[in-house]
CSV table of C-alpha atoms (C1' of nucleotides) in Angstrom, one decimal:
chain,number,residue,atom,x,y,z
A,20,MET,CA,0.0,0.0,0.0
A,21,SER,CA,1.2,3.5,0.7
A,22,PRO,CA,4.9,3.9,1.9
A,23,GLU,CA,5.0,3.9,5.7
A,24,PRO,CA,7.2,6.3,7.7
A,25,ALA,CA,9.1,4.1,10.2
A,26,ALA,CA,7.8,6.0,13.2
A,27,THR,CA,5.7,4.9,16.1
A,28,PRO,CA,2.2,4.4,14.9
A,29,ARG,CA,0.0,7.0,16.6
A,30,LYS,CA,-3.7,7.2,16.4
A,31,GLN,CA,-4.7,9.9,14.1
A,32,PRO,CA,-8.0,11.4,15.2
A,33,LYS,CA,-8.6,12.2,11.6
A,34,GLN,CA,-8.3,8.6,10.7
A,35,GLU,CA,-10.9,7.8,13.4
A,36,ARG,CA,-13.3,10.2,12.1
A,37,SER,CA,-13.2,9.1,8.5
A,38,GLN,CA,-13.0,5.5,9.7
A,39,ALA,CA,-16.3,5.9,11.4
A,40,THR,CA,-17.7,7.5,8.3
A,41,VAL,CA,-16.7,4.5,6.1
A,42,GLU,CA,-18.2,2.1,8.6
A,43,ALA,CA,-21.4,4.1,8.8
A,44,ILE,CA,-21.7,4.0,5.1
A,45,LEU,CA,-21.2,0.2,4.9
A,46,THR,CA,-23.6,-0.4,7.7
A,47,ALA,CA,-26.2,1.8,6.1
A,48,THR,CA,-25.7,-0.1,2.8
A,49,THR,CA,-26.3,-3.4,4.7
A,50,HIS,CA,-29.4,-2.2,6.3
A,51,ILE,CA,-31.0,-0.8,3.2
A,52,LEU,CA,-30.1,-4.0,1.2
A,53,THR,CA,-31.6,-6.3,3.8
A,54,GLU,CA,-34.6,-4.1,4.7
A,55,ASN,CA,-35.5,-2.6,1.4
A,56,GLY,CA,-33.7,-4.6,-1.3
A,57,TYR,CA,-31.3,-3.8,-4.1
A,58,ASP,CA,-33.6,-1.6,-6.2
A,59,GLN,CA,-34.1,0.8,-3.3
A,60,LEU,CA,-30.4,1.2,-2.9
A,61,THR,CA,-29.4,4.6,-4.1
A,62,THR,CA,-26.2,6.3,-3.1
A,63,ASN,CA,-28.1,9.3,-1.8
A,64,ARG,CA,-30.2,7.1,0.4
A,65,VAL,CA,-27.1,5.3,1.7
A,66,ALA,CA,-25.6,8.7,2.7
A,67,GLU,CA,-28.8,9.8,4.3
A,68,ARG,CA,-29.2,6.7,6.3
A,69,ALA,CA,-25.6,6.8,7.3
A,70,GLY,CA,-26.0,10.3,8.6
A,71,VAL,CA,-23.4,11.5,6.2
A,72,SER,CA,-23.3,13.7,3.1
A,73,ILE,CA,-23.4,12.3,-0.3
A,74,GLY,CA,-20.1,14.0,-1.0
A,75,SER,CA,-18.4,12.0,1.8
A,76,LEU,CA,-19.6,8.8,0.3
A,77,TYR,CA,-17.8,9.6,-2.9
A,78,GLN,CA,-14.7,10.5,-1.0
A,79,TYR,CA,-14.3,6.9,0.0
A,80,PHE,CA,-16.0,5.0,-2.7
A,81,PRO,CA,-15.3,6.0,-6.4
A,82,ASN,CA,-18.7,4.8,-7.5
A,83,LYS,CA,-21.7,2.7,-6.5
A,84,LYS,CA,-20.2,-0.5,-7.9
A,85,ALA,CA,-17.2,-0.1,-5.6
A,86,LEU,CA,-19.4,0.4,-2.6
A,87,ILE,CA,-21.3,-2.8,-3.3
A,88,PHE,CA,-18.1,-4.7,-4.0
A,89,ALA,CA,-16.5,-3.5,-0.8
A,90,LEU,CA,-19.5,-4.7,1.1
A,91,ALA,CA,-19.5,-8.1,-0.6
A,92,GLU,CA,-15.8,-8.5,0.0
A,93,HIS,CA,-16.2,-7.6,3.7
A,94,HIS,CA,-19.0,-10.1,4.0
A,95,ALA,CA,-17.1,-12.8,2.2
A,96,ASN,CA,-14.1,-12.2,4.4
A,97,GLU,CA,-16.2,-12.6,7.5
A,98,MET,CA,-17.5,-15.9,6.3
A,99,VAL,CA,-14.1,-17.2,5.4
A,100,ARG,CA,-12.7,-16.0,8.7
A,101,LEU,CA,-15.4,-17.9,10.7
A,102,ALA,CA,-15.0,-21.0,8.6
A,103,GLN,CA,-11.2,-21.0,9.1
A,104,TYR,CA,-11.8,-20.7,12.9
A,105,HIS,CA,-13.8,-24.0,12.7
A,106,LEU,CA,-11.1,-25.7,10.7
A,107,GLU,CA,-8.1,-25.4,12.9
A,108,GLY,CA,-6.1,-28.5,13.8
A,109,LEU,CA,-7.7,-31.1,11.6
A,110,ASN,CA,-4.5,-32.8,10.8
A,111,ASN,CA,-5.1,-36.2,12.3
A,112,LEU,CA,-8.6,-36.7,11.4
A,113,THR,CA,-10.1,-39.1,9.0
A,114,ILE,CA,-12.0,-38.0,5.9
A,115,PRO,CA,-15.5,-38.4,7.5
A,116,GLU,CA,-14.3,-36.5,10.5
A,117,VAL,CA,-12.8,-33.7,8.3
A,118,LEU,CA,-16.0,-33.5,6.3
A,119,ARG,CA,-18.2,-33.2,9.3
A,120,GLN,CA,-16.0,-30.3,10.4
A,121,ILE,CA,-16.1,-28.7,7.0
A,122,VAL,CA,-19.9,-29.0,6.9
A,123,LYS,CA,-20.1,-27.4,10.4
A,124,ALA,CA,-17.8,-24.6,9.3
A,125,ALA,CA,-19.9,-23.9,6.3
A,126,ILE,CA,-23.1,-23.8,8.4
A,127,ALA,CA,-21.4,-21.3,10.7
A,128,ALA,CA,-20.2,-19.3,7.8
A,129,HIS,CA,-23.6,-18.9,6.4
A,130,ALA,CA,-25.0,-17.8,9.7
A,131,VAL,CA,-22.9,-14.6,9.6
A,132,ASN,CA,-25.6,-12.5,8.0
A,133,PRO,CA,-28.1,-14.7,6.1
A,134,LYS,CA,-30.3,-11.8,5.0
A,135,LEU,CA,-27.4,-10.0,3.5
A,136,HIS,CA,-26.0,-13.2,2.0
A,137,ARG,CA,-29.3,-13.7,0.3
A,138,VAL,CA,-29.6,-10.2,-1.2
A,139,LEU,CA,-26.0,-10.2,-2.3
A,140,HIS,CA,-26.5,-13.4,-4.2
A,141,GLU,CA,-30.0,-13.1,-5.6
A,142,GLN,CA,-30.6,-9.4,-6.2
A,143,ILE,CA,-27.3,-8.0,-7.2
A,144,PRO,CA,-25.8,-8.4,-10.7
A,145,HIS,CA,-22.6,-10.4,-10.1
A,146,SER,CA,-19.4,-9.4,-11.8
A,147,GLU,CA,-16.8,-12.0,-12.7
A,148,VAL,CA,-14.7,-10.8,-9.8
A,149,MET,CA,-17.5,-10.9,-7.3
A,150,ARG,CA,-18.4,-14.5,-8.1
A,151,ARG,CA,-15.0,-15.7,-7.2
A,152,LEU,CA,-15.0,-14.1,-3.7
A,153,ASP,CA,-16.0,-17.1,-1.6
A,154,GLU,CA,-15.0,-19.8,-3.9
A,155,THR,CA,-11.2,-19.8,-4.2
A,156,LYS,CA,-10.3,-19.9,-0.5
A,157,MET,CA,-12.6,-22.8,0.1
A,158,GLU,CA,-11.2,-24.7,-2.8
A,159,ASN,CA,-7.7,-24.2,-1.5
A,160,MET,CA,-8.6,-25.4,1.9
A,161,LEU,CA,-10.3,-28.5,0.5
A,162,ARG,CA,-7.4,-29.2,-1.7
A,163,SER,CA,-5.0,-29.3,1.2
A,164,PHE,CA,-7.2,-31.5,3.3
A,165,LEU,CA,-8.0,-34.0,0.5
A,166,ALA,CA,-4.4,-34.1,-1.0
A,167,GLN,CA,-3.1,-35.1,2.4
A,168,ARG,CA,-5.4,-38.1,2.4
A,169,SER,CA,-5.3,-39.1,-1.2
A,170,ASP,CA,-4.6,-42.7,-0.2
A,171,GLN,CA,-8.1,-42.9,1.4
A,172,LEU,CA,-9.8,-41.3,-1.5
A,173,GLN,CA,-11.9,-43.3,-3.9
A,174,PRO,CA,-12.2,-40.8,-6.8
A,175,LYS,CA,-9.2,-40.6,-9.0
A,176,ASN,CA,-9.4,-37.0,-10.3
A,177,LEU,CA,-8.6,-34.7,-7.4
A,178,GLU,CA,-9.4,-31.4,-9.1
A,179,LEU,CA,-12.8,-32.7,-10.3
A,180,THR,CA,-13.5,-33.9,-6.7
A,181,ILE,CA,-12.6,-30.6,-5.2
A,182,PHE,CA,-14.9,-28.8,-7.7
A,183,MET,CA,-17.8,-31.2,-6.9
A,184,VAL,CA,-17.4,-31.2,-3.2
A,185,GLU,CA,-17.0,-27.4,-2.9
A,186,ARG,CA,-20.0,-26.7,-5.2
A,187,THR,CA,-22.2,-29.2,-3.4
A,188,ILE,CA,-21.5,-27.9,0.0
A,189,ARG,CA,-22.0,-24.3,-1.1
A,190,ALA,CA,-25.2,-25.0,-3.0
A,191,LEU,CA,-26.8,-26.9,-0.3
A,192,LEU,CA,-25.9,-24.5,2.4
A,193,HIS,CA,-26.9,-21.6,0.3
A,194,GLY,CA,-30.2,-23.2,-0.6
A,195,ALA,CA,-31.0,-24.2,2.9
A,196,THR,CA,-30.1,-20.7,4.2
A,197,ILE,CA,-32.4,-19.1,1.7
A,198,ASP,CA,-35.2,-21.5,1.2
A,199,ARG,CA,-35.2,-24.0,4.0
A,200,PRO,CA,-33.7,-22.2,7.1
A,201,GLU,CA,-35.4,-24.7,9.4
A,202,LEU,CA,-33.0,-27.4,8.1
A,203,LEU,CA,-30.1,-25.6,9.7
A,204,ASN,CA,-31.3,-26.2,13.3
A,205,THR,CA,-31.7,-29.9,13.1
A,206,GLY,CA,-28.6,-32.0,13.0
A,207,GLU,CA,-30.2,-34.2,10.3
A,208,PHE,CA,-29.2,-32.0,7.4
A,209,GLU,CA,-25.6,-31.8,8.6
A,210,GLN,CA,-25.6,-35.5,9.1
A,211,GLU,CA,-27.0,-36.4,5.6
A,212,LEU,CA,-24.7,-33.9,3.8
A,213,MET,CA,-21.8,-35.3,5.5
A,214,ALA,CA,-23.0,-38.9,4.7
A,215,MET,CA,-23.4,-38.2,1.0
A,216,LEU,CA,-20.0,-36.7,0.7
A,217,SER,CA,-18.4,-39.4,2.8
A,218,THR,CA,-19.8,-42.4,1.1
A,219,TYR,CA,-18.7,-41.0,-2.2
A,220,LEU,CA,-15.2,-40.0,-1.2
A,221,VAL,CA,-14.0,-42.8,1.0
A,222,LYS,CA,-12.6,-46.1,-0.3
A,223,ARG,CA,-14.7,-49.1,0.8
B,13,MET,CA,-39.3,-4.8,-1.7
B,14,SER,CA,-41.3,-2.5,-4.0
B,15,PRO,CA,-44.8,-3.8,-5.0
B,16,GLU,CA,-44.4,-5.9,-8.1
B,17,PRO,CA,-46.0,-4.7,-11.3
B,18,ALA,CA,-48.2,-7.1,-13.2
B,19,ALA,CA,-46.1,-9.7,-15.0
B,20,THR,CA,-48.8,-10.9,-17.3
B,21,PRO,CA,-48.7,-10.0,-21.0
B,22,ARG,CA,-50.8,-7.0,-21.7
B,23,LYS,CA,-52.5,-8.3,-24.8
B,24,GLN,CA,-53.0,-11.7,-26.3
B,25,PRO,CA,-51.8,-11.6,-29.9
B,26,LYS,CA,-54.5,-12.8,-32.2
B,27,GLN,CA,-53.0,-12.4,-35.6
B,28,GLU,CA,-49.9,-14.0,-37.0
B,29,ARG,CA,-48.5,-10.5,-37.4
B,30,SER,CA,-48.4,-9.8,-33.7
B,31,GLN,CA,-47.2,-13.2,-32.9
B,32,ALA,CA,-44.2,-12.5,-35.1
B,33,THR,CA,-43.7,-9.2,-33.2
B,34,VAL,CA,-43.6,-10.9,-29.9
B,35,GLU,CA,-41.1,-13.4,-31.1
B,36,ALA,CA,-38.9,-10.8,-32.6
B,37,ILE,CA,-39.0,-8.9,-29.3
B,38,LEU,CA,-38.0,-12.0,-27.3
B,39,THR,CA,-35.3,-13.0,-29.8
B,40,ALA,CA,-33.8,-9.5,-29.7
B,41,THR,CA,-33.8,-9.6,-25.9
B,42,THR,CA,-32.0,-12.9,-25.9
B,43,HIS,CA,-29.4,-11.5,-28.3
B,44,ILE,CA,-28.8,-8.3,-26.4
B,45,LEU,CA,-28.5,-10.2,-23.2
B,46,THR,CA,-26.0,-12.8,-24.5
B,47,GLU,CA,-24.0,-10.3,-26.6
B,48,ASN,CA,-24.0,-7.2,-24.5
B,49,GLY,CA,-25.2,-8.1,-21.1
B,50,TYR,CA,-27.9,-6.9,-18.8
B,51,ASP,CA,-26.9,-3.4,-18.2
B,52,GLN,CA,-27.0,-2.7,-22.0
B,53,LEU,CA,-30.6,-4.0,-22.1
B,54,THR,CA,-32.9,-1.1,-22.6
B,55,THR,CA,-36.4,-1.4,-23.9
B,56,ASN,CA,-35.7,1.0,-26.7
B,57,ARG,CA,-32.7,-1.0,-27.8
B,58,VAL,CA,-34.7,-4.2,-27.7
B,59,ALA,CA,-37.4,-2.6,-29.9
B,60,GLU,CA,-34.7,-1.3,-32.4
B,61,ARG,CA,-33.0,-4.6,-32.6
B,62,ALA,CA,-36.3,-6.4,-33.1
B,63,GLY,CA,-37.2,-4.0,-35.9
B,64,VAL,CA,-40.2,-2.9,-34.1
B,65,SER,CA,-41.4,0.3,-32.5
B,66,ILE,CA,-41.1,0.9,-28.8
B,67,GLY,CA,-44.8,1.3,-28.6
B,68,SER,CA,-45.4,-2.2,-29.9
B,69,LEU,CA,-43.1,-3.6,-27.2
B,70,TYR,CA,-45.3,-2.0,-24.5
B,71,GLN,CA,-48.4,-3.4,-26.2
B,72,TYR,CA,-47.3,-6.9,-25.3
B,73,PHE,CA,-45.2,-6.4,-22.2
B,74,PRO,CA,-46.5,-4.1,-19.5
B,75,ASN,CA,-43.0,-3.3,-18.4
B,76,LYS,CA,-39.4,-4.3,-18.6
B,77,LYS,CA,-39.6,-6.8,-15.7
B,78,ALA,CA,-42.4,-8.6,-17.5
B,79,LEU,CA,-40.4,-8.9,-20.7
B,80,ILE,CA,-37.5,-10.4,-18.7
B,81,PHE,CA,-39.7,-12.7,-16.9
B,82,ALA,CA,-41.4,-13.9,-20.1
B,83,LEU,CA,-38.0,-14.7,-21.5
B,84,ALA,CA,-36.8,-16.5,-18.3
B,85,GLU,CA,-40.0,-18.5,-18.3
B,86,HIS,CA,-39.7,-19.4,-21.9
B,87,HIS,CA,-36.1,-20.6,-21.4
B,88,ALA,CA,-37.0,-22.6,-18.3
B,89,ASN,CA,-39.9,-24.3,-20.1
B,90,GLU,CA,-37.5,-25.2,-22.9
B,91,MET,CA,-35.1,-26.8,-20.4
B,92,VAL,CA,-37.9,-28.7,-18.7
B,93,ARG,CA,-39.2,-29.9,-21.9
B,94,LEU,CA,-35.9,-31.2,-23.1
B,95,ALA,CA,-35.3,-32.9,-19.7
B,96,GLN,CA,-38.7,-34.6,-19.8
B,97,TYR,CA,-38.0,-35.9,-23.2
B,98,HIS,CA,-34.9,-37.7,-21.8
B,99,LEU,CA,-36.9,-39.0,-18.9
B,100,GLU,CA,-39.6,-41.0,-20.6
B,101,GLY,CA,-40.2,-44.7,-19.7
B,102,LEU,CA,-37.9,-45.1,-16.7
B,103,ASN,CA,-40.3,-47.3,-14.9
B,104,ASN,CA,-38.4,-50.4,-14.6
B,105,LEU,CA,-34.9,-49.1,-14.0
B,106,THR,CA,-32.9,-49.3,-10.8
B,107,ILE,CA,-31.9,-46.2,-8.9
B,108,PRO,CA,-28.4,-46.0,-10.3
B,109,GLU,CA,-29.9,-46.3,-13.8
B,110,VAL,CA,-32.5,-43.7,-13.1
B,111,LEU,CA,-29.9,-41.4,-11.7
B,112,ARG,CA,-27.7,-41.7,-14.8
B,113,GLN,CA,-30.7,-40.7,-17.0
B,114,ILE,CA,-31.5,-37.8,-14.7
B,115,VAL,CA,-27.9,-36.5,-14.9
B,116,LYS,CA,-28.0,-36.9,-18.7
B,117,ALA,CA,-31.3,-35.0,-18.8
B,118,ALA,CA,-29.9,-32.2,-16.7
B,119,ILE,CA,-26.8,-31.9,-19.0
B,120,ALA,CA,-29.1,-31.8,-22.1
B,121,ALA,CA,-31.3,-29.2,-20.4
B,122,HIS,CA,-28.3,-27.0,-19.7
B,123,ALA,CA,-27.2,-27.1,-23.2
B,124,VAL,CA,-30.3,-25.4,-24.5
B,125,ASN,CA,-28.8,-21.9,-24.4
B,126,PRO,CA,-25.8,-21.8,-22.0
B,127,LYS,CA,-25.0,-18.2,-22.6
B,128,LEU,CA,-28.6,-17.1,-21.9
B,129,HIS,CA,-28.7,-19.3,-18.9
B,130,ARG,CA,-25.6,-17.7,-17.5
B,131,VAL,CA,-26.8,-14.2,-18.0
B,132,LEU,CA,-30.2,-15.0,-16.6
B,133,HIS,CA,-28.7,-16.4,-13.5
B,134,GLU,CA,-25.8,-14.1,-12.8
B,135,GLN,CA,-26.6,-10.7,-14.1
B,136,ILE,CA,-30.3,-10.4,-13.5
B,137,PRO,CA,-31.9,-9.5,-10.2
B,138,HIS,CA,-34.0,-12.6,-9.3
B,139,SER,CA,-37.5,-12.1,-8.0
B,140,GLU,CA,-39.0,-14.7,-5.7
B,141,VAL,CA,-41.2,-16.0,-8.6
B,142,MET,CA,-38.3,-16.3,-11.0
B,143,ARG,CA,-36.2,-18.3,-8.7
B,144,ARG,CA,-38.8,-21.0,-8.6
B,145,LEU,CA,-39.1,-21.4,-12.3
B,146,ASP,CA,-36.9,-24.5,-12.8
B,147,GLU,CA,-37.0,-25.9,-9.3
B,148,THR,CA,-40.5,-27.1,-8.8
B,149,LYS,CA,-41.0,-29.4,-11.8
B,150,MET,CA,-37.7,-31.1,-11.3
B,151,GLU,CA,-38.5,-31.7,-7.6
B,152,ASN,CA,-41.8,-33.3,-8.6
B,153,MET,CA,-40.2,-35.6,-11.1
B,154,LEU,CA,-37.6,-36.7,-8.6
B,155,ARG,CA,-40.3,-37.3,-6.0
B,156,SER,CA,-42.2,-39.6,-8.2
B,157,PHE,CA,-39.0,-41.5,-9.2
B,158,LEU,CA,-37.8,-41.9,-5.7
B,159,ALA,CA,-41.0,-42.6,-4.0
B,160,GLN,CA,-41.6,-45.6,-6.4
B,161,ARG,CA,-38.3,-47.0,-5.2
B,162,SER,CA,-38.4,-46.2,-1.5
B,163,ASP,CA,-37.5,-49.8,-0.6
B,164,GLN,CA,-34.1,-49.4,-2.2
B,165,LEU,CA,-33.5,-46.0,-0.6
B,166,GLN,CA,-31.0,-45.7,2.2
B,167,PRO,CA,-31.9,-42.2,3.5
B,168,LYS,CA,-35.0,-42.0,5.7
B,169,ASN,CA,-36.3,-38.6,5.0
B,170,LEU,CA,-37.7,-38.4,1.4
B,171,GLU,CA,-38.3,-34.7,1.3
B,172,LEU,CA,-34.9,-33.9,2.5
B,173,THR,CA,-33.4,-36.3,0.0
B,174,ILE,CA,-35.3,-34.7,-2.8
B,175,PHE,CA,-34.1,-31.3,-1.8
B,176,MET,CA,-30.5,-32.4,-1.6
B,177,VAL,CA,-30.4,-34.3,-4.9
B,178,GLU,CA,-32.2,-31.6,-6.8
B,179,ARG,CA,-29.9,-28.9,-5.5
B,180,THR,CA,-26.8,-30.9,-6.0
B,181,ILE,CA,-27.5,-31.7,-9.6
B,182,ARG,CA,-28.6,-28.2,-10.4
B,183,ALA,CA,-25.6,-26.6,-8.7
B,184,LEU,CA,-23.1,-28.9,-10.4
B,185,LEU,CA,-24.6,-28.5,-13.8
B,186,HIS,CA,-25.0,-24.9,-13.4
B,187,GLY,CA,-21.4,-24.5,-12.1
B,188,ALA,CA,-20.0,-26.6,-14.9
B,189,THR,CA,-21.9,-24.9,-17.6
B,190,ILE,CA,-20.6,-21.5,-16.4
B,191,ASP,CA,-17.2,-22.1,-15.1
B,192,ARG,CA,-16.0,-25.5,-16.4
B,193,PRO,CA,-17.7,-26.1,-19.7
B,194,GLU,CA,-15.0,-28.5,-20.7
B,195,LEU,CA,-16.4,-30.9,-18.1
B,196,LEU,CA,-19.5,-31.4,-20.0
B,197,ASN,CA,-17.8,-33.1,-23.0
B,198,THR,CA,-16.1,-35.9,-21.1
B,199,GLY,CA,-18.2,-38.6,-19.6
B,200,GLU,CA,-16.2,-38.4,-16.4
B,201,PHE,CA,-18.2,-35.6,-14.8
B,202,GLU,CA,-21.5,-37.4,-15.6
B,203,GLN,CA,-20.0,-40.6,-14.2
B,204,GLU,CA,-18.8,-39.1,-11.0
B,205,LEU,CA,-21.9,-37.1,-10.3
B,206,MET,CA,-24.0,-40.2,-10.8
B,207,ALA,CA,-21.6,-42.1,-8.5
B,208,MET,CA,-21.9,-39.6,-5.7
B,209,LEU,CA,-25.7,-39.6,-5.7
B,210,SER,CA,-25.8,-43.3,-6.3
B,211,THR,CA,-23.6,-44.4,-3.4
B,212,TYR,CA,-25.5,-42.1,-1.1
B,213,LEU,CA,-29.0,-43.1,-2.1
B,214,VAL,CA,-28.8,-46.9,-2.5
B,215,LYS,CA,-28.9,-49.3,0.4
B,216,ARG,CA,-25.7,-51.5,0.6
C,17,DT,C1',-2.1,32.1,16.2
C,18,DT,C1',-1.5,30.6,11.7
C,19,DA,C1',-1.1,27.7,8.0
C,20,DC,C1',-2.2,23.6,6.0
C,21,DA,C1',-4.3,19.2,5.4
C,22,DA,C1',-8.1,16.2,6.0
C,23,DT,C1',-12.8,15.7,6.0
C,24,DA,C1',-17.6,17.0,5.4
C,25,DT,C1',-21.4,19.4,2.9
C,26,DG,C1',-25.5,19.2,-0.4
C,27,DA,C1',-27.5,21.8,-4.2
C,28,DA,C1',-27.1,21.3,-8.9
C,29,DT,C1',-26.1,18.8,-13.1
C,30,DG,C1',-26.2,15.7,-16.8
C,31,DA,C1',-27.4,11.7,-18.6
C,32,DT,C1',-30.1,7.8,-18.9
C,33,DT,C1',-34.3,5.4,-19.8
C,34,DG,C1',-38.8,3.4,-18.8
C,35,DC,C1',-43.0,4.4,-20.5
C,36,DT,C1',-47.2,7.1,-22.6
C,37,DC,C1',-50.2,8.8,-26.0
C,38,DA,C1',-52.1,10.7,-30.0
C,39,DC,C1',-52.2,9.1,-34.2
C,40,DA,C1',-51.3,6.0,-38.5
C,41,DT,C1',-51.7,1.6,-40.8
C,42,DT,C1',-53.4,-3.0,-41.6
C,43,DT,C1',-56.6,-6.7,-41.1
C,44,DT,C1',-61.2,-8.7,-40.3
C,45,DA,C1',-66.1,-8.9,-40.5
C,46,DT,C1',-70.4,-7.6,-42.5
D,22,DA,C1',-67.2,-0.8,-49.4
D,23,DT,C1',-67.2,0.5,-44.8
D,24,DA,C1',-66.8,0.2,-40.1
D,25,DA,C1',-64.5,-1.6,-36.3
D,26,DA,C1',-60.9,-4.0,-34.3
D,27,DA,C1',-56.2,-5.1,-34.2
D,28,DT,C1',-51.7,-3.7,-34.6
D,29,DG,C1',-48.0,-0.5,-35.3
D,30,DT,C1',-45.4,4.1,-34.8
D,31,DG,C1',-41.9,7.2,-32.4
D,32,DA,C1',-41.3,11.8,-30.5
D,33,DG,C1',-41.1,13.3,-26.2
D,34,DC,C1',-42.3,13.3,-21.2
D,35,DA,C1',-41.1,12.6,-16.5
D,36,DA,C1',-38.7,10.7,-13.2
D,37,DT,C1',-34.7,8.8,-11.4
D,38,DC,C1',-30.1,8.8,-9.8
D,39,DA,C1',-25.1,8.6,-10.0
D,40,DT,C1',-21.8,11.9,-9.6
D,41,DT,C1',-19.4,16.6,-9.3
D,42,DC,C1',-17.7,20.7,-7.2
D,43,DA,C1',-17.4,24.9,-5.0
D,44,DT,C1',-17.5,25.8,-0.4
D,45,DA,C1',-17.4,25.1,4.7
D,46,DT,C1',-15.8,22.8,8.9
D,47,DT,C1',-12.6,20.4,11.8
D,48,DG,C1',-8.3,18.7,13.2
D,49,DT,C1',-2.9,18.9,13.3
D,50,DA,C1',1.4,20.8,13.6
D,51,DA,C1',4.6,24.8,14.2
DNA sequence: TTACAATATGAATGATTGCTCACATTTTAT
DNA sequence: ATAAAATGTGAGCAATCATTCATATTGTAA
C-alpha cells in the first residue's frame, strides 16, 4: 500500500473520524439492502441513512459498484474467517471427520448474515470478480485437506473432486439458508450432507 | 421490496403478425443479453434490434420486468421440456440407472442456451417468482421416481433427500456450464456425479 | 495564532431510460 | 365498401439517480 514512515504508529483522530464514516456507510448499505432490497439502494439514500453527506460517500468509494463490491468483499471475508476458525487442527482426522467439520464450518459461515447473503446473491448483478470471492479460498482449503489423504480417496481426479465437493456444500448451504432455514437447526441436514460426501469420497 | 407490477402479458396476440412481433422482441432480448449483457438491455434498444417500435413492445409487455420474466419463463420451459424428453419410460430401472438418466437429462437441459442461462442467473436480479421457475418441476419428477423405489433407498427422509439431490444436480450442472464447460464433454463428470448420488442413495 | 491538510457538505447537473399517448396503418367482419 | 378491431409508430415526457464541485468545517502541527 502507501509507503509507511518508520515511526511509532500514533492514532490519528482524523483517521478515526473518517474510519467511522466509512463504517457508517457500509452499515447503512447493509441495512438498506436487507430491509428494502437492491432496487431501493441509491447512493443518496445510503448517505442519508448513514447520517453522512453524499459527498463524503464519494470520498471513500469512487462509485456505486465499488461500494457494493467493498460490502460483498467484507461479508465474504467474515464468512471465510469464521470458517477457518472452525477448521483449525484437523491434521489427524479421517476423511469423514474432516467432512463433518467442514460442513459445520460452512453452516457457521452462512450464519454470519443470512439476509445480507441472500440479497447479495440473488438481487445483485454479479461481476466476474465478485463471483469468485468465496470460492477460491474454500477450494484451496479443501485441496490441502484432501491431498493429504489421497490414499483414502476413492475418486481418481482430485481437481474434479474438489470442484464437486465445494459446489455441493456451497449450493446446499446456500439453498438451505435461503429456502429451508429450518433445516439448519436440526442435525439431520448436517448428518446427511456429510454422509453423502463421505460415502462418495472414502474407499470401501 | 417494492410492489411488483403485473407480470402478465398486456394483450394476447391474435393475428400472425403480432405473434411474429412478440417473437422478434424475445429474440432481440436474448441477443442483447447474451452479446451485450444486462446493463445494456434497454427497452428502446430491444425494440430497435427487433425491428419494431417501442410502442409495440409495450403493447405486449406491460413493463421491462415482465419482458425479462417472459424470456426467463420461456427458457425454463425449454429446459424442462428437453429434460422430460430424456426421462420417458424409466419405470423399470434401478436407482443408479435412473440417476444416470437424470444426470444426462440435466446436461441436455443446460445445453439449450448456456449463454442465456448464464446471464439470466448471474446478471439479472431474481425475484421470488423467477427463482422457482426451474425448481418445482424437477422436484416433482424426482419425487415420483424416488417414491416408487423407497424400498431401495438408504436415507429415511424423502423430502430432505429430494431437496439435496435436486440442488446438487442443479448446482453442479450450473457451475460446470458456467465455469467448467470442458467438463460437459467428457463422460467423467457425468459418471462421478452419478456415482456420488448413487452411493449415497442406495442401500448396501 | 496561523497555515495547511483532512474531512464534510449538499445543491445542482447531466445523462439515462422506462414508458405514454395521440395518431397511422393494416386486417377482419359484415 | 365500410366500419370496427387489431396492430404499429416514435417523438417526447417525467422521473430517477449517480456523480461533481465549490465551499465550509474540523483537526494537526509549528
